[in-house]
Amino acid sequence: MPALVDTTIRLMSQEPLAGRMPTAALLDLAGVLDQAGFAYLEVSGGGVFDTAVRRGVESPWERIRALKSRTTTPLGMALRGRFLVGSHPVGGDFARRFVASAAESGIDVFRLHDPLNDVSNLREASEAIQASEREFEAGLVFSPGRTGETGVLAEQAKQLPELGAARVLLHDPSGSLEPHRARELVEALTQSSGLPVGLYCQGSAGNALASSLEAARAGADLIACTIYPVALVLHRVSGEGLAQALEGLGYSPSVDVDTIWRASDLADEYIGDDPGPPLAPRIAVWAARHELPVGLVSALDTHLRAHFAVDRMDEVLDELLTIRAEAGWPPLAAPIGQILASQAMLHVLSASRYQTVVDELRALIEGRWGNPPAPVDPTVRRAVELTMEGIPPEEPVRDLDEVREVAEGLAASEEELLLLALFGDEAEPLLRAIRGRASGEESLAAEGVDHRRADQIREIVQIVQESGVAEMTVEDPVTGLRVTVRRTEEPAEEGSAGLPAPMSEPEGERLPTPGRDGLIRVEAPMVGTFYRAPYPGAPPFVEIGDPVGAGQTLCILEAMKLMNEVKAEGEAVVRSIEVDNASPVEFGQLLFELEPLNGRPLDAI
């Protein structure tokens, strides 16, 4: 009977759905999916890392750890062979250190495929996965043309047992796998590899569901799916529909459909009210007609609109397929599809072919990234060589030790060095935002909160503090940014009415009035996400039993993409910590209990 893998968290954490659900809501969603009986939850991959770095708000490593703390179901990550989660190949030591960081953060299963379907490119990452004692599932990419031929894929599958793969996963990024081909390929891959075979597919018009059912009939033991709202907008396989269909065919997947529907209800609150899906129907039509990944066509549409040339989409797609044949029929999985699409758009908009060649295509043609399924057109190879004269060779991904030397304190851990090495300058805003948590600076690099908006937020807070207004809400009609600031009234001391105000105490020495048990309650001043440490891997600000001084940071609350420090208002000892790290908190929720100190010890004077 096939088991099911859920990909909802990964899909909700990358474009085009990234940011739809706040982190706290996404963690709640993971908690529900954890109860459904999935084989594992695929929560991260190249698209997730790319989106996290680009948005500059939350570390993808933090996200994995937060999910791990909320779930008991194994967590999975999708890797692109030697590319890992980036767009350039890396070496063996780099792969080992990346996989080790991912495993330490909470990843249990690695789905590893090479964008060229060159199985030899999986060796270094597969060794790293096995060294971390995690499960390695080897992916083979199906794409129309030479890449999708049964004999080609079966020949590659023969090599996977030697690499230590626990399973072969047939990966269909273009949504072009037809049901009868799914059956044929599952049977062929099972026979040639001797391993269990699973399926990751997508496609509109019910094609993906039909292919999944045929794969199950052919003996597939694992099928990927997602919850209904995400399946609807991204043309994936609905877990609810797949489970019910398998049950009807006598292939019970042992998942709780009611729990999956409950997860759908949570997600639907954030993505169910849009007037249309993130991927317009015309994009899906183009993708289906040309048998291309729908996300690739969507990205092309965006770029062509920026050049006022969206009417030339058909020309670009035809040119893309021509370039693919000339480059040896590589699969169209990321990042190869994006590279070929960039070159195709360059050809169409410049009205010339191979006068200019993007660096990544040059590396592909030269064979520096591995071997495509078919030979490269010799004429194209020569044209690329001619464009290389006088151009220095492409720099590889930097060694981590080299990155550490030039990081200048920006990266404080191995995982942050990995981000810098993979994404270069693009990762700096994210790492500076993380550093800002420790220094008390607000993260102004967060998407949607620039300097102007941050100044407006500070101005609203000041108005509420200096006036008698209890609550103020301001909404930007253009961006939809909505900010609410509430005033928390301090209770007057008993018997103080009519008495003159006491002399003011020195700044920082004033403590809130203890409760009846003598402890001071530190409550959340806002809705947000609770962080005990300034950044991942750092020691917590405080532990139970620690003495704290006035103004000392107790924790961070992330709210509206800003990092807000909660500080002690006087000298005390931490007696309890009431919230787990990375947990969502409500306004007024108890965070800490502090025991006030009546005075400093004599040896401190």
Coordinates of C-alpha atoms in Angstrom, one line a residue:
M1 CA 0.0 0.0 0.0
P2 CA 1.5 3.4 -0.9
A3 CA 2.4 5.8 1.9
L4 CA 1.8 9.6 1.3
V5 CA 4.3 12.4 1.7
D6 CA 2.9 15.9 2.4
T7 CA 4.7 18.9 0.7
T8 CA 2.4 21.6 2.0
I9 CA 4.9 23.3 4.3
R10 CA 7.6 23.5 1.6
L11 CA 5.1 24.9 -1.0
M12 CA 3.7 27.5 1.5
S13 CA 7.3 28.6 2.2
Q14 CA 8.3 29.4 -1.4
E15 CA 7.0 31.5 -4.3
P16 CA 4.2 32.1 -5.2
L17 CA 2.7 31.4 -1.7
A18 CA 5.5 32.5 0.5
G19 CA 4.4 35.0 3.1
R20 CA 0.7 34.2 2.8
M21 CA 0.7 32.5 6.2
P22 CA 2.5 34.0 9.2
T23 CA 5.1 31.8 10.8
A24 CA 2.9 31.2 13.8
A25 CA 0.0 30.0 11.6
L26 CA 2.4 27.8 9.6
L27 CA 3.6 26.1 12.7
D28 CA 0.0 25.5 13.8
L29 CA -0.6 24.0 10.3
A30 CA 2.4 21.7 10.7
G31 CA 1.0 20.6 14.1
V32 CA -2.2 19.5 12.4
L33 CA -0.4 17.7 9.5
D34 CA 1.7 15.9 12.1
Q35 CA -1.4 14.1 13.2
A36 CA -2.5 12.9 9.8
G37 CA -0.2 9.9 9.4
F38 CA 2.1 11.0 6.5
A39 CA 5.3 9.1 5.9
Y40 CA 7.1 12.4 6.2
L41 CA 6.5 16.1 5.8
E42 CA 8.7 17.8 3.1
V43 CA 9.3 21.2 4.6
S44 CA 12.3 22.7 2.8
G45 CA 14.3 22.8 -0.4
G46 CA 15.9 25.2 -2.9
G47 CA 12.9 27.3 -3.4
V48 CA 12.5 27.8 0.3
F49 CA 16.1 28.9 0.8
D50 CA 15.9 31.2 -2.2
T51 CA 12.7 32.8 -0.9
A52 CA 14.0 33.2 2.7
V53 CA 17.2 34.9 1.5
R54 CA 15.4 37.2 -0.9
R55 CA 12.8 38.3 1.7
G56 CA 15.4 38.8 4.4
V57 CA 13.2 38.1 7.4
E58 CA 13.6 34.6 8.7
S59 CA 16.5 32.1 8.4
P60 CA 15.5 28.9 6.6
W61 CA 17.4 27.1 9.3
E62 CA 15.3 28.7 12.0
R63 CA 12.2 27.6 10.2
I64 CA 13.3 23.9 10.1
R65 CA 14.1 24.0 13.9
A66 CA 10.8 25.6 14.7
L67 CA 8.9 22.9 12.7
K68 CA 10.9 20.1 14.3
S69 CA 9.9 21.3 17.8
R70 CA 6.2 21.1 16.8
T71 CA 6.2 17.7 15.1
T72 CA 7.1 14.1 15.5
T73 CA 6.6 13.1 11.9
P74 CA 10.0 12.9 10.0
L75 CA 10.9 16.0 8.1
G76 CA 12.2 16.0 4.5
M77 CA 14.3 18.4 2.4
A78 CA 14.6 18.4 -1.4
L79 CA 18.2 19.0 -2.8
R80 CA 19.4 19.5 -6.3
G81 CA 22.4 17.2 -6.4
R82 CA 25.7 19.1 -6.4
F83 CA 23.7 22.4 -6.5
L84 CA 22.1 21.6 -3.1
V85 CA 19.7 24.6 -2.7
G86 CA 21.6 27.1 -4.9
S87 CA 22.3 27.7 -8.6
H88 CA 25.9 26.6 -8.8
P89 CA 27.6 23.2 -8.0
V90 CA 29.5 22.8 -4.8
G91 CA 32.3 20.4 -3.7
G92 CA 32.2 17.4 -1.5
D93 CA 33.3 19.1 1.7
F94 CA 30.7 21.8 1.2
A95 CA 27.9 19.2 0.6
R96 CA 29.0 17.3 3.7
R97 CA 28.8 20.4 5.9
F98 CA 25.5 21.5 4.4
V99 CA 23.9 18.2 5.0
A100 CA 25.3 18.0 8.5
S101 CA 23.7 21.4 9.3
A102 CA 20.4 20.3 7.8
A103 CA 20.4 17.0 9.8
E104 CA 21.3 18.8 13.0
S105 CA 18.5 21.3 12.4
G106 CA 15.9 18.4 12.1
I107 CA 15.9 17.0 8.6
D108 CA 15.4 13.2 8.6
V109 CA 14.9 12.5 4.9
F110 CA 16.7 14.0 1.9
R111 CA 15.1 13.8 -1.6
L112 CA 18.1 14.2 -3.9
H113 CA 18.0 14.6 -7.7
D114 CA 20.5 16.0 -10.2
P115 CA 19.1 18.6 -12.6
L116 CA 20.9 16.9 -15.5
N117 CA 19.8 13.4 -14.5
D118 CA 23.5 12.6 -14.2
V119 CA 23.5 10.2 -11.3
S120 CA 27.3 10.5 -10.9
N121 CA 26.6 14.0 -9.6
L122 CA 24.7 12.6 -6.6
R123 CA 27.6 10.8 -5.1
E124 CA 29.1 13.5 -2.9
A125 CA 25.8 14.6 -1.4
S126 CA 24.6 11.0 -1.0
E127 CA 27.8 10.2 1.0
A128 CA 27.2 13.2 3.2
I129 CA 23.6 12.1 3.8
Q130 CA 24.7 8.6 4.8
A131 CA 27.5 10.1 7.0
S132 CA 24.7 12.0 8.9
E133 CA 22.8 8.7 9.2
R134 CA 19.7 10.1 7.4
E135 CA 17.6 8.6 4.7
F136 CA 18.6 9.2 1.1
E137 CA 15.9 9.0 -1.6
A138 CA 17.2 9.4 -5.1
G139 CA 15.2 11.4 -7.6
L140 CA 15.1 10.9 -11.4
V141 CA 13.6 13.8 -13.4
F142 CA 11.0 13.1 -16.0
S143 CA 10.8 15.6 -18.8
P144 CA 9.5 15.2 -22.4
G145 CA 12.2 14.4 -25.0
R146 CA 15.3 12.4 -24.4
T147 CA 15.1 13.0 -20.7
G148 CA 11.8 11.1 -20.4
E149 CA 12.7 8.0 -22.4
T150 CA 12.2 4.9 -20.3
G151 CA 15.5 3.3 -21.3
V152 CA 17.5 6.4 -20.3
L153 CA 15.9 6.6 -16.9
A154 CA 16.1 2.9 -16.3
E155 CA 19.8 3.0 -17.1
Q156 CA 20.4 5.8 -14.5
A157 CA 18.3 3.9 -11.9
K158 CA 20.7 0.9 -12.1
Q159 CA 23.4 3.0 -10.4
L160 CA 21.3 4.1 -7.4
P161 CA 21.6 1.1 -5.1
E162 CA 25.4 1.5 -5.2
L163 CA 25.0 5.1 -4.0
G164 CA 23.0 3.9 -0.9
A165 CA 19.6 5.1 -2.0
A166 CA 16.7 3.8 0.0
R167 CA 14.1 4.6 -2.8
V168 CA 13.9 5.9 -6.4
L169 CA 11.6 8.9 -6.7
L170 CA 10.2 9.7 -10.2
H171 CA 10.1 13.5 -10.2
D172 CA 7.9 15.3 -12.8
P173 CA 8.5 19.1 -12.6
S174 CA 6.8 19.9 -15.9
G175 CA 3.4 18.2 -15.2
S176 CA 3.7 16.3 -18.5
L177 CA 3.7 12.7 -17.1
E178 CA 0.7 10.9 -18.5
P179 CA -0.9 8.1 -16.5
H180 CA 0.1 5.3 -18.9
R181 CA 3.7 6.5 -18.8
A182 CA 3.6 6.7 -15.0
R183 CA 2.7 3.0 -14.9
E184 CA 5.4 2.1 -17.4
L185 CA 8.1 4.0 -15.7
V186 CA 7.3 2.8 -12.2
E187 CA 7.5 -0.8 -13.4
A188 CA 10.7 -0.2 -15.3
L189 CA 12.5 1.7 -12.5
T190 CA 11.5 -1.0 -10.0
Q191 CA 12.9 -3.7 -12.2
S192 CA 16.2 -2.0 -13.1
S193 CA 17.0 -0.7 -9.6
G194 CA 15.6 -3.3 -7.3
L195 CA 14.5 -0.5 -5.1
P196 CA 11.0 0.8 -4.0
V197 CA 9.8 3.5 -6.4
G198 CA 7.8 6.7 -5.4
L199 CA 6.3 9.5 -7.4
Y200 CA 6.4 13.3 -7.2
C201 CA 4.3 14.9 -9.9
Q202 CA 2.1 17.8 -10.7
G203 CA -0.2 18.8 -13.5
S204 CA -3.6 20.5 -14.3
A205 CA -6.9 19.0 -15.5
G206 CA -6.6 16.0 -13.1
N207 CA -3.6 14.6 -14.9
A208 CA -1.4 14.4 -11.7
L209 CA -4.1 12.6 -9.8
A210 CA -4.6 10.1 -12.6
S211 CA -0.8 9.5 -12.9
S212 CA -0.6 9.0 -9.1
L213 CA -3.3 6.3 -9.2
E214 CA -1.7 4.5 -12.1
A215 CA 1.6 4.6 -10.3
A216 CA 0.0 3.0 -7.2
R217 CA -1.5 0.3 -9.4
A218 CA 2.0 -0.3 -10.7
G219 CA 3.4 -0.8 -7.3
A220 CA 4.6 2.7 -6.2
D221 CA 5.1 2.7 -2.5
L222 CA 5.3 6.5 -1.9
I223 CA 3.3 9.4 -3.5
A224 CA 3.7 13.1 -2.8
C225 CA 0.7 15.3 -2.3
T226 CA -0.5 18.5 -0.6
I227 CA -3.6 19.9 1.0
Y228 CA -6.5 20.8 -1.2
P229 CA -6.2 24.7 -1.3
V230 CA -2.5 24.4 -2.3
A231 CA -3.2 21.6 -4.8
L232 CA -5.9 23.8 -6.4
V233 CA -3.7 26.9 -6.9
L234 CA -0.5 25.1 -7.8
H235 CA -1.9 22.2 -9.8
R236 CA -0.6 19.5 -7.4
V237 CA -2.2 16.3 -6.1
S238 CA -4.7 16.8 -3.3
G239 CA -4.0 14.6 -0.3
E240 CA -7.7 14.4 0.5
G241 CA -8.7 13.4 -3.0
L242 CA -5.8 11.0 -3.5
A243 CA -6.4 9.2 -0.1
Q244 CA -10.1 8.8 -0.8
A245 CA -9.4 7.5 -4.4
L246 CA -6.7 5.0 -3.2
E247 CA -9.1 3.8 -0.4
G248 CA -11.8 3.1 -3.1
L249 CA -9.3 1.1 -5.1
G250 CA -8.3 -1.0 -2.2
Y251 CA -4.9 0.8 -1.7
S252 CA -5.5 2.3 1.8
P253 CA -2.7 4.9 2.5
S254 CA -3.3 4.9 6.2
V255 CA -3.8 8.6 6.6
D256 CA -6.6 10.5 8.4
V257 CA -8.5 12.4 5.7
D258 CA -10.5 14.4 8.3
T259 CA -7.2 15.7 9.8
I260 CA -6.0 16.7 6.3
W261 CA -9.3 18.6 5.8
R262 CA -8.7 20.3 9.1
A263 CA -5.3 21.4 7.8
S264 CA -7.0 22.7 4.6
D265 CA -9.3 24.8 6.7
L266 CA -6.3 26.5 8.4
A267 CA -4.6 27.3 5.1
D268 CA -7.8 28.4 3.4
E269 CA -8.1 31.3 5.8
Y270 CA -5.0 32.8 4.2
I271 CA -5.2 31.8 0.6
G272 CA -8.9 31.0 0.0
D273 CA -10.2 34.6 -0.5
D274 CA -8.2 35.6 -3.5
P275 CA -10.2 36.4 -6.6
G276 CA -8.1 34.0 -8.6
P277 CA -5.2 31.5 -8.1
P278 CA -1.6 32.8 -8.0
L279 CA -1.0 31.1 -11.3
A280 CA -3.3 32.5 -14.0
P281 CA -5.1 30.1 -16.3
R282 CA -3.3 31.4 -19.3
I283 CA 0.0 30.6 -17.7
A284 CA -1.2 27.0 -17.1
V285 CA -2.3 26.8 -20.7
W286 CA 1.1 27.9 -22.0
A287 CA 2.8 25.4 -19.7
A288 CA 0.6 22.5 -20.6
R289 CA 0.8 23.1 -24.4
H290 CA 4.6 23.3 -24.3
E291 CA 5.1 20.7 -21.6
L292 CA 7.0 23.1 -19.3
P293 CA 7.0 23.7 -15.5
V294 CA 4.3 26.2 -14.8
G295 CA 6.5 28.1 -12.4
L296 CA 9.1 28.6 -15.2
V297 CA 6.4 30.0 -17.6
S298 CA 5.1 32.3 -14.8
A299 CA 8.6 33.7 -14.3
L300 CA 9.0 34.3 -18.0
D301 CA 5.7 36.1 -18.1
T302 CA 6.9 38.4 -15.3
H303 CA 10.1 39.2 -17.1
L304 CA 8.5 39.7 -20.5
R305 CA 6.0 42.1 -19.0
A306 CA 8.8 44.1 -17.5
H307 CA 10.1 44.5 -21.1
F308 CA 6.6 45.2 -22.5
A309 CA 7.0 42.1 -24.6
V310 CA 4.4 39.6 -23.2
D311 CA 3.0 39.2 -26.7
R312 CA 6.2 37.4 -27.6
M313 CA 5.7 34.6 -25.1
D314 CA 5.1 31.9 -27.8
E315 CA 8.3 32.9 -29.6
V316 CA 10.3 32.6 -26.3
L317 CA 8.8 29.2 -25.5
D318 CA 9.5 27.8 -28.9
E319 CA 13.1 29.1 -28.7
L320 CA 13.4 27.6 -25.2
L321 CA 12.6 24.1 -26.6
T322 CA 15.1 24.7 -29.5
I323 CA 17.9 25.6 -27.1
R324 CA 17.1 22.6 -24.9
A325 CA 17.6 20.2 -27.9
E326 CA 20.9 22.0 -28.8
A327 CA 22.1 21.7 -25.2
G328 CA 21.7 18.0 -25.1
W329 CA 18.1 17.7 -23.9
P330 CA 18.7 18.5 -20.2
P331 CA 15.6 18.2 -17.9
L332 CA 13.8 21.4 -17.2
A333 CA 14.0 21.1 -13.4
A334 CA 15.5 24.1 -11.5
P335 CA 17.9 25.7 -12.1
I336 CA 18.4 24.3 -15.7
G337 CA 15.0 25.4 -16.9
Q338 CA 15.6 28.9 -15.7
I339 CA 19.0 29.0 -17.4
L340 CA 17.6 27.9 -20.8
A341 CA 14.7 30.3 -20.4
S342 CA 17.0 33.2 -19.8
Q343 CA 19.0 32.4 -23.0
A344 CA 15.8 32.0 -25.0
M345 CA 14.4 35.4 -23.9
L346 CA 17.8 36.9 -24.7
H347 CA 17.6 35.5 -28.2
V348 CA 14.1 36.7 -28.9
L349 CA 14.5 40.2 -27.5
S350 CA 17.9 40.8 -29.2
A351 CA 16.8 39.2 -32.5
S352 CA 20.1 37.2 -32.5
R353 CA 21.2 33.8 -31.4
Y354 CA 24.3 33.1 -29.2
Q355 CA 25.8 36.6 -29.7
T356 CA 25.6 36.8 -25.9
V357 CA 25.6 33.7 -23.7
V358 CA 24.6 33.6 -20.0
D359 CA 27.4 32.3 -17.8
E360 CA 25.4 29.4 -16.5
L361 CA 24.6 28.1 -20.0
R362 CA 28.3 28.4 -20.9
A363 CA 29.1 26.2 -17.9
L364 CA 26.4 23.7 -19.0
I365 CA 27.6 23.5 -22.6
E366 CA 31.2 23.1 -21.4
G367 CA 30.2 20.1 -19.3
R368 CA 31.3 21.6 -16.0
W369 CA 28.0 20.7 -14.4
G370 CA 27.8 17.1 -15.7
N371 CA 26.6 15.2 -18.7
P372 CA 23.1 15.9 -20.2
P373 CA 21.2 12.9 -21.7
A374 CA 22.2 13.7 -25.3
P375 CA 25.3 15.2 -27.0
V376 CA 25.5 19.0 -27.3
D377 CA 25.1 20.4 -30.8
P378 CA 28.7 21.0 -32.0
T379 CA 27.7 24.2 -33.8
V380 CA 26.3 25.6 -30.6
R381 CA 29.4 24.4 -28.6
R382 CA 31.6 26.3 -31.1
A383 CA 29.5 29.4 -30.9
V384 CA 29.7 29.4 -27.1
E385 CA 33.5 28.9 -27.3
L386 CA 33.8 32.0 -29.5
T387 CA 31.9 34.1 -27.0
M388 CA 34.3 33.1 -24.2
E389 CA 37.4 34.8 -25.7
G390 CA 38.7 37.3 -23.2
I391 CA 36.2 36.3 -20.5
P392 CA 37.6 35.0 -17.2
P393 CA 36.3 31.6 -16.1
E394 CA 33.4 31.5 -13.7
E395 CA 34.3 31.5 -10.1
P396 CA 33.1 28.5 -8.2
V397 CA 31.1 28.6 -4.9
R398 CA 33.6 29.8 -2.3
D399 CA 35.1 27.5 0.3
L400 CA 33.5 28.0 3.7
D401 CA 36.9 28.7 5.4
E402 CA 37.5 31.4 2.8
V403 CA 34.0 32.9 3.4
R404 CA 34.7 32.9 7.2
E405 CA 37.8 35.0 6.6
V406 CA 36.0 37.7 4.6
A407 CA 32.6 37.6 6.5
E408 CA 33.8 40.2 9.0
G409 CA 31.6 39.0 11.8
L410 CA 28.5 38.9 9.7
A411 CA 28.1 35.1 10.0
A412 CA 28.1 33.8 13.5
S413 CA 27.6 30.0 12.8
E414 CA 28.3 27.3 10.3
E415 CA 24.8 27.5 8.8
E416 CA 25.1 31.3 8.2
L417 CA 28.5 30.7 6.5
L418 CA 26.7 28.2 4.2
L419 CA 24.1 30.9 3.3
L420 CA 26.8 33.4 2.5
A421 CA 28.7 30.9 0.4
L422 CA 25.6 29.8 -1.6
F423 CA 23.9 33.2 -2.1
G424 CA 26.8 35.7 -1.7
D425 CA 25.7 39.4 -1.2
E426 CA 22.0 38.4 -1.5
A427 CA 22.3 36.7 1.9
E428 CA 23.7 39.8 3.7
P429 CA 20.4 41.6 4.4
L430 CA 19.0 38.5 6.1
L431 CA 22.1 38.0 8.2
R432 CA 22.1 41.7 9.2
A433 CA 18.5 41.3 10.2
I434 CA 19.4 38.4 12.4
R435 CA 22.3 40.4 13.9
G436 CA 19.9 43.3 14.5
R437 CA 18.0 41.1 16.9
A438 CA 21.0 40.9 19.2
S439 CA 21.8 44.6 19.1
G440 CA 18.2 45.7 19.6
E441 CA 18.0 47.2 16.1
E442 CA 14.8 46.8 14.1
S443 CA 14.9 44.7 11.0
L444 CA 14.2 47.2 8.3
A445 CA 15.3 44.9 5.6
A446 CA 12.2 42.8 6.0
E447 CA 9.9 42.8 3.0
G448 CA 7.2 45.3 3.3
V449 CA 8.8 47.2 6.2
D450 CA 11.2 49.8 4.8
H451 CA 12.7 52.8 6.6
R452 CA 9.7 55.0 5.8
R453 CA 7.2 52.5 7.2
A454 CA 9.3 51.8 10.2
D455 CA 9.4 55.5 11.0
Q456 CA 5.6 55.7 10.7
I457 CA 5.3 52.8 13.1
R458 CA 7.5 54.4 15.6
E459 CA 5.5 57.7 15.3
I460 CA 2.3 55.8 16.0
V461 CA 3.8 54.2 19.1
Q462 CA 4.9 57.6 20.3
I463 CA 1.5 59.2 19.8
V464 CA -0.2 56.4 21.8
Q465 CA 2.5 56.7 24.6
E466 CA 2.1 60.5 24.9
S467 CA -1.6 60.8 24.6
G468 CA -4.6 59.3 26.3
V469 CA -5.6 57.3 23.3
A470 CA -6.2 53.6 24.2
E471 CA -5.8 52.1 20.7
M472 CA -4.9 53.4 17.3
T473 CA -5.1 51.6 14.0
V474 CA -3.6 52.9 10.8
E475 CA -4.0 51.2 7.4
D476 CA -2.2 52.1 4.2
P477 CA -4.8 52.0 1.4
V478 CA -2.2 51.4 -1.3
T479 CA -0.1 48.6 0.3
G480 CA -2.7 47.2 2.7
L481 CA -0.2 47.5 5.6
R482 CA -2.3 47.6 8.8
V483 CA -0.8 48.6 12.1
T484 CA -2.6 48.5 15.5
V485 CA -1.0 49.9 18.7
R486 CA -2.8 49.3 22.0
R487 CA -2.1 51.1 25.2
T488 CA -1.6 49.0 28.4
E489 CA -2.8 50.9 31.5
E490 CA -0.7 50.4 34.6
P491 CA -3.0 49.7 37.6
A492 CA -2.8 52.4 40.3
E493 CA -1.5 51.3 43.7
E494 CA -4.1 50.8 46.4
G495 CA -4.6 53.8 48.7
S496 CA -2.6 56.2 46.5
A497 CA -5.6 58.4 45.5
G498 CA -5.2 62.0 46.6
L499 CA -1.6 61.5 47.8
P500 CA 1.2 63.5 46.3
A501 CA 3.3 61.7 43.8
P502 CA 6.4 60.1 45.3
M503 CA 9.9 61.2 44.3
S504 CA 10.9 59.5 41.1
E505 CA 13.3 56.7 41.4
P506 CA 16.5 56.6 39.3
E507 CA 15.9 55.3 35.8
G508 CA 16.2 51.6 35.5
E509 CA 15.7 50.9 39.3
R510 CA 11.9 50.8 39.2
L511 CA 10.3 47.4 39.4
P512 CA 6.6 46.5 38.7
T513 CA 4.6 45.7 41.8
P514 CA 5.0 42.0 42.7
G515 CA 2.0 39.7 42.7
R516 CA 0.6 38.1 45.8
D517 CA 3.3 35.3 45.6
G518 CA 6.0 37.9 45.4
L519 CA 6.8 37.2 41.8
I520 CA 6.7 39.7 38.9
R521 CA 4.8 38.7 35.9
V522 CA 6.4 39.6 32.6
E523 CA 3.6 39.5 29.9
A524 CA 3.7 39.8 26.2
P525 CA 3.2 43.5 25.2
M526 CA 2.0 42.4 21.7
V527 CA 1.1 39.4 19.5
G528 CA 4.2 37.9 18.0
T529 CA 6.6 35.0 17.9
F530 CA 8.8 34.4 21.0
Y531 CA 12.6 33.9 20.6
R532 CA 14.8 33.0 23.6
A533 CA 18.1 33.7 21.8
P534 CA 19.4 36.5 19.5
Y535 CA 20.0 34.2 16.6
P536 CA 20.1 30.4 15.9
G537 CA 22.7 28.5 17.8
A538 CA 23.3 31.4 20.3
P539 CA 22.8 30.8 24.0
P540 CA 19.5 32.0 25.4
F541 CA 19.3 35.5 26.8
V542 CA 18.4 34.1 30.2
E543 CA 17.9 30.7 31.9
I544 CA 15.9 29.9 35.1
G545 CA 17.9 31.0 38.1
D546 CA 19.8 33.8 36.3
P547 CA 20.0 37.2 37.9
V548 CA 19.0 40.1 35.6
G549 CA 19.5 43.8 35.8
A550 CA 17.4 46.7 34.8
G551 CA 17.2 47.0 31.0
Q552 CA 18.6 43.5 30.4
T553 CA 17.0 41.6 27.5
L554 CA 14.9 38.6 28.4
C555 CA 13.6 37.6 25.0
I556 CA 12.6 38.8 21.5
L557 CA 9.1 39.1 20.1
E558 CA 8.8 39.2 16.4
A559 CA 5.8 41.2 15.3
M560 CA 5.0 42.7 11.9
K561 CA 8.5 41.7 10.7
L562 CA 10.1 43.8 13.5
M563 CA 12.2 42.3 16.3
N564 CA 11.1 43.8 19.7
E565 CA 13.1 43.2 22.8
V566 CA 11.4 42.5 26.1
K567 CA 13.6 43.8 28.9
A568 CA 13.7 43.5 32.7
E569 CA 12.5 46.6 34.5
G570 CA 14.7 46.1 37.5
E571 CA 17.0 43.7 39.3
A572 CA 15.5 40.3 39.8
V573 CA 16.1 36.5 39.4
V574 CA 14.4 34.5 36.7
R575 CA 12.1 32.0 38.4
S576 CA 10.2 30.6 35.4
I577 CA 10.1 30.7 31.6
E578 CA 6.5 30.0 30.4
V579 CA 6.9 29.8 26.6
D580 CA 8.9 27.5 24.3
N581 CA 11.3 29.0 21.8
A582 CA 9.8 30.0 18.4
S583 CA 6.3 29.7 19.8
P584 CA 3.5 32.2 18.9
V585 CA 2.2 34.3 21.9
E586 CA -0.9 36.4 22.4
F587 CA -1.1 39.9 23.9
G588 CA -0.9 39.7 27.7
Q589 CA 0.3 36.1 27.7
L590 CA 2.7 35.3 30.6
L591 CA 6.3 35.0 29.4
F592 CA 8.4 35.0 32.6
E593 CA 8.1 35.2 36.3
L594 CA 10.8 37.2 38.1
E595 CA 11.6 37.4 41.8
P596 CA 12.6 41.0 42.7
L597 CA 15.8 41.7 44.5
N598 CA 15.4 44.0 47.5
G599 CA 19.0 45.2 47.1
R600 CA 22.3 44.3 45.7
P601 CA 24.5 41.9 47.7
L602 CA 27.2 43.6 49.8
D603 CA 30.0 42.3 47.6
A604 CA 28.5 44.1 44.6
I605 CA 28.8 47.5 46.2

